[in-house]
mmCIF file of C-alpha atoms in Angstrom:
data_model
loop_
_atom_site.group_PDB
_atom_site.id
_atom_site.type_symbol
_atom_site.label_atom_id
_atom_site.label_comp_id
_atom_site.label_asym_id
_atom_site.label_seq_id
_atom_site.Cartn_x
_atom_site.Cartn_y
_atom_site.Cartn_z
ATOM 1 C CA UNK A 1 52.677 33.344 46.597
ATOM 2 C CA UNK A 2 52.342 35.973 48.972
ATOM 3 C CA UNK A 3 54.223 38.894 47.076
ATOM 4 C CA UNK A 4 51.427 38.024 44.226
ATOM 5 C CA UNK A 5 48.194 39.999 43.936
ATOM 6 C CA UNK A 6 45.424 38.374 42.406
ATOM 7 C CA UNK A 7 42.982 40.458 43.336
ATOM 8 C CA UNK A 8 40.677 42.590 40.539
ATOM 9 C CA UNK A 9 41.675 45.556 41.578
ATOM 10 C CA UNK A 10 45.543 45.271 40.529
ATOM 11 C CA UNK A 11 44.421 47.808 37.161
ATOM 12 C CA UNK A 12 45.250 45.149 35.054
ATOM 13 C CA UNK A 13 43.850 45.729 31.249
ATOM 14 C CA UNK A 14 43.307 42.620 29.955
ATOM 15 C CA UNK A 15 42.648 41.539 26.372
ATOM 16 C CA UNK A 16 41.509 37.839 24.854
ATOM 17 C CA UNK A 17 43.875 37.993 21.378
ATOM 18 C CA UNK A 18 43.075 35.802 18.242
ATOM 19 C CA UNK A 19 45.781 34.918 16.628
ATOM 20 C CA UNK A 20 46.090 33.024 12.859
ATOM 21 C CA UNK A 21 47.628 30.326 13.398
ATOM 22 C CA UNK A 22 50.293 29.848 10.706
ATOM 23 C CA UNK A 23 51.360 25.913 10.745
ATOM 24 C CA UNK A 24 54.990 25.075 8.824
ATOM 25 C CA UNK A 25 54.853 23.165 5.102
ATOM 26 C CA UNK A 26 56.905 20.117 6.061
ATOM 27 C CA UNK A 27 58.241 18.686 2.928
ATOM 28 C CA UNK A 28 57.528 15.018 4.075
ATOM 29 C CA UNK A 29 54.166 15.303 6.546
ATOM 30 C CA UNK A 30 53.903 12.900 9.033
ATOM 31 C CA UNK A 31 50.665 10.642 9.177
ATOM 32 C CA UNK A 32 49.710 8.704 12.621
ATOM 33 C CA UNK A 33 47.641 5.871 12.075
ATOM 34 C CA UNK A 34 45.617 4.989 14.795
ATOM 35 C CA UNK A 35 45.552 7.723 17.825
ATOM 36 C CA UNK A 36 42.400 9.496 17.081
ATOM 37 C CA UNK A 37 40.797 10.067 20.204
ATOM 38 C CA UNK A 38 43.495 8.250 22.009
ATOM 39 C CA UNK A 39 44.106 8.886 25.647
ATOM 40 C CA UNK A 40 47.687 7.933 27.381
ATOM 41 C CA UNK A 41 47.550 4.142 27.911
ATOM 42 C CA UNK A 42 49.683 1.075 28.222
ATOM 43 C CA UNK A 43 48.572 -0.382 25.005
ATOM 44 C CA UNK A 44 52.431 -0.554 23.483
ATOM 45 C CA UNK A 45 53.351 1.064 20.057
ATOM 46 C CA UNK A 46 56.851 1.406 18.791
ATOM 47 C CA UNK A 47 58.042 4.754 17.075
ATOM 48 C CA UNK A 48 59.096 2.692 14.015
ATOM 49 C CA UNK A 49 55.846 1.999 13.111
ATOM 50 C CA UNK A 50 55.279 5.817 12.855
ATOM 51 C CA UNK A 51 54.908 6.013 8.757
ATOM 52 C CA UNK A 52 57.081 9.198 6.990
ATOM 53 C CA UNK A 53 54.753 9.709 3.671
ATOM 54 C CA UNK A 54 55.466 12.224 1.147
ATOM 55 C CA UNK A 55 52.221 14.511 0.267
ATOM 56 C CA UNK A 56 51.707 17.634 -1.606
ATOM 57 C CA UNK A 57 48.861 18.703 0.834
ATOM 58 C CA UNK A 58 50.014 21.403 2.957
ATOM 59 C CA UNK A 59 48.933 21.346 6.583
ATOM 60 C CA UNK A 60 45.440 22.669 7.516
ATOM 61 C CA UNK A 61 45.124 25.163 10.525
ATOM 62 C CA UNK A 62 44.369 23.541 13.921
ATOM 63 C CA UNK A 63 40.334 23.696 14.701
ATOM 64 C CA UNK A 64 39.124 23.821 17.865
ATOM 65 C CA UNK A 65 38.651 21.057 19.461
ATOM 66 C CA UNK A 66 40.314 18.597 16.862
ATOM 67 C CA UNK A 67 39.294 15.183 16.738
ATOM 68 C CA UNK A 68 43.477 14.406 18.361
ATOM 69 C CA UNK A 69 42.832 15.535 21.813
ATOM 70 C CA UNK A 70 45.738 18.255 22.320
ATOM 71 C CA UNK A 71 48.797 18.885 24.348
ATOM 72 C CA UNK A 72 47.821 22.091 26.351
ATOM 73 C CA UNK A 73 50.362 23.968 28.206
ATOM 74 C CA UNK A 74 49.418 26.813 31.146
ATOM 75 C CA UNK A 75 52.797 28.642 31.557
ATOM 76 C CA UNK A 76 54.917 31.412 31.049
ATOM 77 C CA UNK A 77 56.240 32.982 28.122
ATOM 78 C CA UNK A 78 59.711 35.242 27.958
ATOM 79 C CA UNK A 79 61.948 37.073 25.885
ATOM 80 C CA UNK A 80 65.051 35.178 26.756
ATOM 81 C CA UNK A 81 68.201 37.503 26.265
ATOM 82 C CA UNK A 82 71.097 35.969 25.453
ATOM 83 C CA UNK A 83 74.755 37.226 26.188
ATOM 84 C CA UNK A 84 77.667 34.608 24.991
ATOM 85 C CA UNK A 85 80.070 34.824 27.955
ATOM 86 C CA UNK A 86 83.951 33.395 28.884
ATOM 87 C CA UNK A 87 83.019 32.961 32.339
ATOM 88 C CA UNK A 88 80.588 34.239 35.042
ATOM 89 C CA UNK A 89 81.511 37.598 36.391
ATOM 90 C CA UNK A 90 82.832 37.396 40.497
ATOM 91 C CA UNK A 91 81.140 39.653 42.851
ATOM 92 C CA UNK A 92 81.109 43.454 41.830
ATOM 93 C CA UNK A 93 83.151 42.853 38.714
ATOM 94 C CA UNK A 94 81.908 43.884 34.959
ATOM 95 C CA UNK A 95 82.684 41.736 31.922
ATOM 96 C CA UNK A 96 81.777 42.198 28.758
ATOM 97 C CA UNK A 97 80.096 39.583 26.659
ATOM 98 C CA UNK A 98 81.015 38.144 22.909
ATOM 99 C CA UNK A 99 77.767 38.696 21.495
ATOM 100 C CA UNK A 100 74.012 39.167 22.303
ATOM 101 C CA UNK A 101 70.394 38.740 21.126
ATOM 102 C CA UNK A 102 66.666 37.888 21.839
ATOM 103 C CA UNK A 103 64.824 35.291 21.334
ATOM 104 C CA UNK A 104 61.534 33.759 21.949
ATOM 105 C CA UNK A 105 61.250 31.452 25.258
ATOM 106 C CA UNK A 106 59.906 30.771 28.744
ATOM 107 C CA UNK A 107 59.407 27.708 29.885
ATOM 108 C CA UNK A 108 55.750 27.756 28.885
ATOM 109 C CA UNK A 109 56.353 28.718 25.347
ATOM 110 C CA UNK A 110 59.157 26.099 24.528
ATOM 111 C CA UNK A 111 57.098 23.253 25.827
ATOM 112 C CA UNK A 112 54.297 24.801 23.341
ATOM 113 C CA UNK A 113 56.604 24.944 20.787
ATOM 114 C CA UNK A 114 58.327 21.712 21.309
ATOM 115 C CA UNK A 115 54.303 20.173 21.064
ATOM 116 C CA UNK A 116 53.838 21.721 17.872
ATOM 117 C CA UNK A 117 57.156 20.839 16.349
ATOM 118 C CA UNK A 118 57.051 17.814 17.208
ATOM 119 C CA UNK A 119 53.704 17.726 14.487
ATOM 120 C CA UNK A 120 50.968 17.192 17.649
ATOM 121 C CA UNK A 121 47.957 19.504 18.355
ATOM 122 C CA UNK A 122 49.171 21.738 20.975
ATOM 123 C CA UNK A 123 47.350 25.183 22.616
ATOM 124 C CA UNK A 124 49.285 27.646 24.806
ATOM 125 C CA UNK A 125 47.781 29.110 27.855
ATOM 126 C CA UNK A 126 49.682 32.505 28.981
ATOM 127 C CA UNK A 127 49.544 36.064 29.548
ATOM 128 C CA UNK A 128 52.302 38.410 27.294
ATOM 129 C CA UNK A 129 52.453 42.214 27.622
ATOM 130 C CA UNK A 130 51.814 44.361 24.734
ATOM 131 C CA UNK A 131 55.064 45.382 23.828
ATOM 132 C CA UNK A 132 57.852 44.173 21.382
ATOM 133 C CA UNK A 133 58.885 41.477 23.373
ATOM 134 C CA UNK A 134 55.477 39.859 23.723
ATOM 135 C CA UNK A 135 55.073 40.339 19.783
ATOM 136 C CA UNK A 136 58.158 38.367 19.472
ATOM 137 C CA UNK A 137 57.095 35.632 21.465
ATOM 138 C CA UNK A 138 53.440 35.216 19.767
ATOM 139 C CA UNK A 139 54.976 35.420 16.318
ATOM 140 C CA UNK A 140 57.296 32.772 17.348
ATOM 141 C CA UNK A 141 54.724 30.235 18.321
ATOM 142 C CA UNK A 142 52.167 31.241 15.729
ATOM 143 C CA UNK A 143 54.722 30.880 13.052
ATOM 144 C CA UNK A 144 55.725 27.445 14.860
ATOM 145 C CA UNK A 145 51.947 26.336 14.507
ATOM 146 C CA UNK A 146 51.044 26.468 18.331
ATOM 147 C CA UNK A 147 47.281 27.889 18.936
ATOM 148 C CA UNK A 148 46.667 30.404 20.546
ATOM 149 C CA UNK A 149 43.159 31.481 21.320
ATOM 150 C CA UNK A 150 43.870 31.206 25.149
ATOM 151 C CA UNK A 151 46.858 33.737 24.968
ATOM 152 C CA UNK A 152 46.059 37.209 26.928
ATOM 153 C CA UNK A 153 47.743 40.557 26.067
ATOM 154 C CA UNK A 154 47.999 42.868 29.668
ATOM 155 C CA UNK A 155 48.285 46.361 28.057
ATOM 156 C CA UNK A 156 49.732 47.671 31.615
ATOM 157 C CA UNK A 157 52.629 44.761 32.287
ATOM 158 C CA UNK A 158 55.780 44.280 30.523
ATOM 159 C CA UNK A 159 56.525 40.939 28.953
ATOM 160 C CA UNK A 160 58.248 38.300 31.398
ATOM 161 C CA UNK A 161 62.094 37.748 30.370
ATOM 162 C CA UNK A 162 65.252 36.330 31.406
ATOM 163 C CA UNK A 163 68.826 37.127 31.216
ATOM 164 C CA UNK A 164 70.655 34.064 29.808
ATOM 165 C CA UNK A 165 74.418 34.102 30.435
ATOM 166 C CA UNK A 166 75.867 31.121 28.221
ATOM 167 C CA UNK A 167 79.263 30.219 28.723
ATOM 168 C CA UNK A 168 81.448 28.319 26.033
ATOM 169 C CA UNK A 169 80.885 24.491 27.387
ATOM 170 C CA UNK A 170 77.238 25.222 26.915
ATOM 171 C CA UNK A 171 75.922 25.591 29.924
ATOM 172 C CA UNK A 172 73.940 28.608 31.549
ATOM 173 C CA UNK A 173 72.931 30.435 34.182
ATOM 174 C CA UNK A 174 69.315 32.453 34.077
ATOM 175 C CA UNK A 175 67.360 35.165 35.691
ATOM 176 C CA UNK A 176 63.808 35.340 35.335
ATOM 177 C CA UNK A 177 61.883 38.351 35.662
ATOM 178 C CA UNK A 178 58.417 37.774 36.083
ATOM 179 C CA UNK A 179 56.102 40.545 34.209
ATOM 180 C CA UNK A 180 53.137 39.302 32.611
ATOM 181 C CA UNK A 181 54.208 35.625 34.170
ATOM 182 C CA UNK A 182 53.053 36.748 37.036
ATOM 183 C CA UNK A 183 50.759 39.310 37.286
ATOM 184 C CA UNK A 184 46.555 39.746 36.693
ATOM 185 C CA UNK A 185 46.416 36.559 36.466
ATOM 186 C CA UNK A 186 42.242 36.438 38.109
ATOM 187 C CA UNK A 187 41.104 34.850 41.185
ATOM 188 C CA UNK A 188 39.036 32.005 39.283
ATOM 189 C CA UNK A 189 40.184 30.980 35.201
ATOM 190 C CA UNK A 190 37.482 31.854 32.364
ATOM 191 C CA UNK A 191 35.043 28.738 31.769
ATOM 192 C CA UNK A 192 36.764 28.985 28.529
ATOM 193 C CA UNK A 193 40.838 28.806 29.486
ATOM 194 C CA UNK A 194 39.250 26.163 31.884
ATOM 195 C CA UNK A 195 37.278 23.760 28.477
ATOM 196 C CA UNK A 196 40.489 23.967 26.647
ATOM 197 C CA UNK A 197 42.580 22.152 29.633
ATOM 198 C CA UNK A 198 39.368 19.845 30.087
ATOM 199 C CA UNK A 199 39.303 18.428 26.327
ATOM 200 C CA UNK A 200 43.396 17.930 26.283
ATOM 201 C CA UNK A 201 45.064 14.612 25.956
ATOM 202 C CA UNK A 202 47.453 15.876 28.506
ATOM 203 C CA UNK A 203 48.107 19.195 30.046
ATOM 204 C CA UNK A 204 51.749 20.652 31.273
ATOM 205 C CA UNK A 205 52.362 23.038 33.964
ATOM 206 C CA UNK A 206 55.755 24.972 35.325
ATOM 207 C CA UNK A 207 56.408 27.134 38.122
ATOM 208 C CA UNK A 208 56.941 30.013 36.227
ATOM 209 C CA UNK A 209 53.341 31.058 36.719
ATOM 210 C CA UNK A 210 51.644 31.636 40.032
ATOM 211 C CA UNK A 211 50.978 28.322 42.241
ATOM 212 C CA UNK A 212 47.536 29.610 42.337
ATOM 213 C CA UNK A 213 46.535 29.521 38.839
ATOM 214 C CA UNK A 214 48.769 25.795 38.159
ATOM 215 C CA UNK A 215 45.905 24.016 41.139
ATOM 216 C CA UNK A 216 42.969 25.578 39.471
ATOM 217 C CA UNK A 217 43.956 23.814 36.098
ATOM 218 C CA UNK A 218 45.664 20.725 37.573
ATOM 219 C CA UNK A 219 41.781 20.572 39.509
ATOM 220 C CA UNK A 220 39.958 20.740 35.873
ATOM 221 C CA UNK A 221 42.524 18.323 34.482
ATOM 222 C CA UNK A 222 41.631 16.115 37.310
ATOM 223 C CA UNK A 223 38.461 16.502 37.219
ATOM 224 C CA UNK A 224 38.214 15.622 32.973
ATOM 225 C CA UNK A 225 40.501 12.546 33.810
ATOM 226 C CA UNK A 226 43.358 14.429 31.673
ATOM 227 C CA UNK A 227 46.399 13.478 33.170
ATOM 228 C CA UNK A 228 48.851 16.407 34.175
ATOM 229 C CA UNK A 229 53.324 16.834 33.911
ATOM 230 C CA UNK A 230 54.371 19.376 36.319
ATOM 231 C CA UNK A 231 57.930 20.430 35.622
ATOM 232 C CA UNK A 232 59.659 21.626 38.783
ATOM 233 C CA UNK A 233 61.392 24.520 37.332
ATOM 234 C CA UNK A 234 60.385 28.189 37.831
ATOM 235 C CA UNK A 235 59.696 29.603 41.232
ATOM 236 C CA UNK A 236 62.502 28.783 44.508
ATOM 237 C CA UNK A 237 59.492 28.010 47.000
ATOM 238 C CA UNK A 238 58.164 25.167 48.991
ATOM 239 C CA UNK A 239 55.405 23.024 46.695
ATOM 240 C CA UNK A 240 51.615 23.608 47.460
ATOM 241 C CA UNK A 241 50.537 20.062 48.873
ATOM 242 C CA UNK A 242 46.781 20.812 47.223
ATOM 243 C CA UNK A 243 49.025 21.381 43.776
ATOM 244 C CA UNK A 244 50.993 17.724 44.169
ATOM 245 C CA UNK A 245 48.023 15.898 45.058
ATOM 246 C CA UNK A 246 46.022 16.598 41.237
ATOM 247 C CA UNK A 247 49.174 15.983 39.405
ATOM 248 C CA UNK A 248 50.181 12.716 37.511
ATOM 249 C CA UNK A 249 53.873 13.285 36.939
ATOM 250 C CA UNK A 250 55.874 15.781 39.006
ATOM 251 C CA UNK A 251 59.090 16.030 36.733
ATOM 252 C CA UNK A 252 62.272 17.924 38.746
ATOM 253 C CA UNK A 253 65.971 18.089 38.062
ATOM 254 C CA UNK A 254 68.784 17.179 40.604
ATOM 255 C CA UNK A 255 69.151 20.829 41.906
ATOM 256 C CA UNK A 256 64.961 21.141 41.743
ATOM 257 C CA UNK A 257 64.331 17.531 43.928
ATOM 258 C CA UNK A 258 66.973 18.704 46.464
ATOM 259 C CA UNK A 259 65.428 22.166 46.982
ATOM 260 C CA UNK A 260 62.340 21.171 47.434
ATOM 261 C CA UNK A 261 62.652 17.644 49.769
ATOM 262 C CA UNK A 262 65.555 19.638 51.692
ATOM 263 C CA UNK A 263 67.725 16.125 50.825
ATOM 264 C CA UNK A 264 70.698 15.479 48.771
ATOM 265 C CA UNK A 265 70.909 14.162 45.180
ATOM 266 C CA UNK A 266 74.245 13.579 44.357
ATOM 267 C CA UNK A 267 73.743 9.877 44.097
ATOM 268 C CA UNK A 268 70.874 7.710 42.503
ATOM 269 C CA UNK A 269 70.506 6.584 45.931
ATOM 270 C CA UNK A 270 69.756 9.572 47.625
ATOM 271 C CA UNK A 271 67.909 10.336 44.347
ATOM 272 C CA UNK A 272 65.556 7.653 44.949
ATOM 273 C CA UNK A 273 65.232 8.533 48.579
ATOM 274 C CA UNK A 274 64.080 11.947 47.565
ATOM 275 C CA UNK A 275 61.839 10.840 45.467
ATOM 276 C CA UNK A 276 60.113 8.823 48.498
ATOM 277 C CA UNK A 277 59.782 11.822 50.632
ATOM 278 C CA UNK A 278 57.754 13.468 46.884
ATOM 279 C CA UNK A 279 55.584 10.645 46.933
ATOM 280 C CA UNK A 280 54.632 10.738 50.591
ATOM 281 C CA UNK A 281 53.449 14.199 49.648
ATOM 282 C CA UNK A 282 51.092 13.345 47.326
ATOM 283 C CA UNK A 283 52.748 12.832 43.594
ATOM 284 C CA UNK A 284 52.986 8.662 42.645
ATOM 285 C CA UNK A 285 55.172 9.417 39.418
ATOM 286 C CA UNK A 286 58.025 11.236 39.494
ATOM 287 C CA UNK A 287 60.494 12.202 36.011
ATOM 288 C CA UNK A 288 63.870 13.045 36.897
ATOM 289 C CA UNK A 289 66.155 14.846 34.638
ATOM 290 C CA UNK A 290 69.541 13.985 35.819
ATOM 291 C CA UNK A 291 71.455 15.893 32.794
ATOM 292 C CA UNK A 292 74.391 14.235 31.477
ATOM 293 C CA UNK A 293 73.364 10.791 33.503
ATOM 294 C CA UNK A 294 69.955 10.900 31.499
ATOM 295 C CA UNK A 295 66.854 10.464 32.895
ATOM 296 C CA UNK A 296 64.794 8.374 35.875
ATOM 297 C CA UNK A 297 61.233 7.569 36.114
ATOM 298 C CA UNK A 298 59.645 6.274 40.182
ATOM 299 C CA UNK A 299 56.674 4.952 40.003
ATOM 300 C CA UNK A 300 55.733 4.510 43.583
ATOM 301 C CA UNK A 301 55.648 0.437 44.468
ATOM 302 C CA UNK A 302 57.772 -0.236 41.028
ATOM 303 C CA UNK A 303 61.322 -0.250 40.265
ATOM 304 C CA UNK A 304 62.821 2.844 38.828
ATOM 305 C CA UNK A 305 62.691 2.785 34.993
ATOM 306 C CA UNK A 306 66.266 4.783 33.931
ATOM 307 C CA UNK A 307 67.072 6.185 30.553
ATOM 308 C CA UNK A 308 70.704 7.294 29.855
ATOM 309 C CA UNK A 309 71.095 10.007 27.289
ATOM 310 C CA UNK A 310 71.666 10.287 23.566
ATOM 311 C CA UNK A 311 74.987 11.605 23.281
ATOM 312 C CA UNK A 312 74.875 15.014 20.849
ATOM 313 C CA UNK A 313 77.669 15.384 18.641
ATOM 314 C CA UNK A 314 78.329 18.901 19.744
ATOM 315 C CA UNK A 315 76.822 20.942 22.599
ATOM 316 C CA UNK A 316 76.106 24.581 21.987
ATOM 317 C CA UNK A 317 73.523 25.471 24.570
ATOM 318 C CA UNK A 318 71.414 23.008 27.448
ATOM 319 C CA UNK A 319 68.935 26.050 27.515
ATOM 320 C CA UNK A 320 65.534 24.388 26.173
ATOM 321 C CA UNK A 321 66.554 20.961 26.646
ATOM 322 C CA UNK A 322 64.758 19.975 29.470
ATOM 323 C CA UNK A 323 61.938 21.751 28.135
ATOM 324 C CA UNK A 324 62.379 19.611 25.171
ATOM 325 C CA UNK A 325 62.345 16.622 27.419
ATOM 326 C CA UNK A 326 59.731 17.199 29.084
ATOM 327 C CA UNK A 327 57.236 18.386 26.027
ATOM 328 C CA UNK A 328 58.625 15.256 24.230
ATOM 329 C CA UNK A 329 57.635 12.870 26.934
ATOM 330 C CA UNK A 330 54.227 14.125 27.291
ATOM 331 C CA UNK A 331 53.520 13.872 23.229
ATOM 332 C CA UNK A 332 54.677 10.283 23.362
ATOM 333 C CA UNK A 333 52.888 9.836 26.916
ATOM 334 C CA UNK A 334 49.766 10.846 25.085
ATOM 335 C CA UNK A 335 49.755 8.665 22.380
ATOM 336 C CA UNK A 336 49.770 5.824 24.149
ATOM 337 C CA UNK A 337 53.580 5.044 24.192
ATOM 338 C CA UNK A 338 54.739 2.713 27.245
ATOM 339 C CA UNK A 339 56.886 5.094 29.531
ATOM 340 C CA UNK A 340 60.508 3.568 28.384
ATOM 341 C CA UNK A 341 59.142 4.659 24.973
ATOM 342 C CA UNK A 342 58.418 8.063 26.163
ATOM 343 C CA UNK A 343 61.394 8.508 28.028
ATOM 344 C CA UNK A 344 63.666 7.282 24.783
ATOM 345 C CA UNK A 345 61.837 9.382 22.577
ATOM 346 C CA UNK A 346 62.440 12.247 25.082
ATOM 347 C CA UNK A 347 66.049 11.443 25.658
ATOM 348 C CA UNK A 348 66.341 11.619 21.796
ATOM 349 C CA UNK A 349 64.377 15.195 21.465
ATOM 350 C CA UNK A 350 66.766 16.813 23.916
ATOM 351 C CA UNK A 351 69.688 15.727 22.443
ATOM 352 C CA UNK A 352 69.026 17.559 18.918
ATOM 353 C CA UNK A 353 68.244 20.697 21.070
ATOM 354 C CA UNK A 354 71.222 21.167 22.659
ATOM 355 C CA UNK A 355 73.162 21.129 19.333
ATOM 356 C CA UNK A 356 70.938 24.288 18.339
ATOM 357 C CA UNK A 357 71.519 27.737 20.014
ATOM 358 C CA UNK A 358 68.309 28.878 21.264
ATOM 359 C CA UNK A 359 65.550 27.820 23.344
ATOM 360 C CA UNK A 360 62.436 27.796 20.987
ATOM 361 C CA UNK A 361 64.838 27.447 17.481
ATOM 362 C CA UNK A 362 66.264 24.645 18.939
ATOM 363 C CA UNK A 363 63.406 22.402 19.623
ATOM 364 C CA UNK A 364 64.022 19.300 17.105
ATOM 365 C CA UNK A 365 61.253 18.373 14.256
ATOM 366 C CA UNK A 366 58.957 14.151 14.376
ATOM 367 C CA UNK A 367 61.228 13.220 11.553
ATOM 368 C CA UNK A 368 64.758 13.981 12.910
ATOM 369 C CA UNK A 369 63.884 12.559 16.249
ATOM 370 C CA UNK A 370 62.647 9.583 14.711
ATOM 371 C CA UNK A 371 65.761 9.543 12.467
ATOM 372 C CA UNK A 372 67.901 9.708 15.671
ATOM 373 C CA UNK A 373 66.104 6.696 17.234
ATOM 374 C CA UNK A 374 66.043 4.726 14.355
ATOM 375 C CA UNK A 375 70.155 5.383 14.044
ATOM 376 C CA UNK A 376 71.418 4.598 17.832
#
């Protein structure tokens, strides 16, 4: 937090950008029946009961406040580029890679477009650069149906991106650079950014975005009664107290829990005595992503609710899949789903993604997570 400026004076050009929002022609539109103006409850609905009914009416255009209350996610958006490797290179060594490209991502953006695809209302809240990455990045999500009236273009900051090395087993290892992630963001959010986050059915955060600008929404959130996911992943520094104290569900991985509590996770043991030392900081619900040993949700005072995963029949990349998880949970969270629901439907999202290479063109479609529940 302290290397950040967020002062007005950082020469920051900043421009609000309309955008069309183009949603996708699904050949077989999903209908929900009874979630209008439906905030996250216990009332219990199974995804079965989810009707698949074939219409000729293409999609209409989000409005702005529709009468769904959306998914709104405050994060960051990168160009994520992509280099197919045998192997990580050892200290001072160079090694060339198999192939390489760029694609759309941050973990801001592929919870956005995870929302969208997954056919529920869902605004993005970020800053992008003017420049060919950022173009990629809006395109990407406009053409995936996100809105995204709250999106600012910085005319003097680059784009944030990341450096994906993927190795053959699918598996990765990133580095983020921050750019418009991270910079002119202002001291206090626009009435406007701030409405948007009040009138969601549920808003997601990262730490890809400054601490600062994740407690002013998780405040308005608060404030609205909107209930707020904070995924752990982003930024390797202690967590603001004032940040875990307006958030719902803090939602770490193994690695992410054992930074931050300064504990060990290699057992669901010390797992669940990490997750203590989280709530006695301020967080009562904690999602962790345990990888190939699924999920975990600690309530504090209940026993753990544990969700293994969905095996995929091939794994090509684990880039967007907690992403996937997480954006999945939340859409199911918000319409009224108990929390094994959300975690199933979750654990069945993020197994189509990592079949996909890709963080944003992997994110899985309602019907072919619904087909994967309805088939395991």
């Amino acid at each position: 937090m302290k290397a950040v400026s967020f002062s007005p004076g950082n020469h920051c050009n900043l421009k609000l950008q309309k955008y069309p929002i183009k949603q996708p022609t699904l050949a077989n539109p999903i209908h929900f029946d009874n979630h209008q103006n439906q905030k996250p409850s216990n009332k219990k609905h199974h995804f079965p009961s989810f009707s698949i009914k074939a219409s000729k009416t293409p999609q209409t255009p989000l409005t702005k406040y529709p009468n769904t209350p959306p998914l709104v996610v405050v994060g960051s958006a990168n160009a994520d580029i992509y280099v197919e490797i045998d192997r990580l290179p050892e200290e001072g060594e160079t090694i060339s890679a198999k192939t390489g490209q760029t694609l759309a991502g941050g973990k801001g953006a592929n919870q956005a477009a995870c929302g969208a695809k997954l056919s529920y209302p869902t605004y993005f809240v970020g800053q992008v650069g003017e420049d060919a990455h950022g173009k990629l990045i809006t395109e990407a999500l406009k053409n995936g149906g996100v809105n995204l009236d709250c999106v600012r273009n910085l005319s003097d900051v680059p784009t944030g991106h990341t450096v994906v090395m993927l190795q053959p087993d699918g598996q990765n290892s990133i580095i983020i650079v921050g750019g418009a992630n991270m910079s002119c963001w202002p001291e206090k959010l626009s009435d406007e950014d701030l409405e948007v986050v009040r009138k969601a059915g549920v808003v997601l955060l990262q730490r890809e975005i400054p601490d600062l600008v994740n407690i002013q929404v998780a405040k308005a959130a608060k404030s609205a009664g909107v209930p707020v996911i904070l995924d752990a992943g982003g930024m390797d520094a202690p967590m603001p107290p004032e940040l875990l104290n307006v958030v719902d569900i803090f939602s770490p991985n193994e690695s992410e829990l054992a930074r931050l509590t300064c504990m060990s996770t290699e057992s669901f043991e010390q797992i669940g005595q990490a997750v203590v030392k989280c709530h006695k900081m301020g967080v009562k619900q904690v999602l962790v992503k345990l990888g190939a040993k699924g999920s975990a949700l600690f309530i504090e005072g209940e026993k753990p609710i544990k969700q293994t995963i969905i095996s995929a029949a091939r794994v090509l990349d684990t880039t967007g899949a907690g992403d996937t998880f997480t954006a999945a949970f939340a859409v199911a969270l918000v319409e009224g789903k108990t929390k094994e629901e959300c975690m199933r439907f979750a654990a069945a999202a993020a197994s189509l993604c990592v079949q996909v290479k890709g963080a944003i063109p992997s994110m899985p479609d309602r019907t072919s997570v619904l087909h994967l529940l309805q088939t395991v």
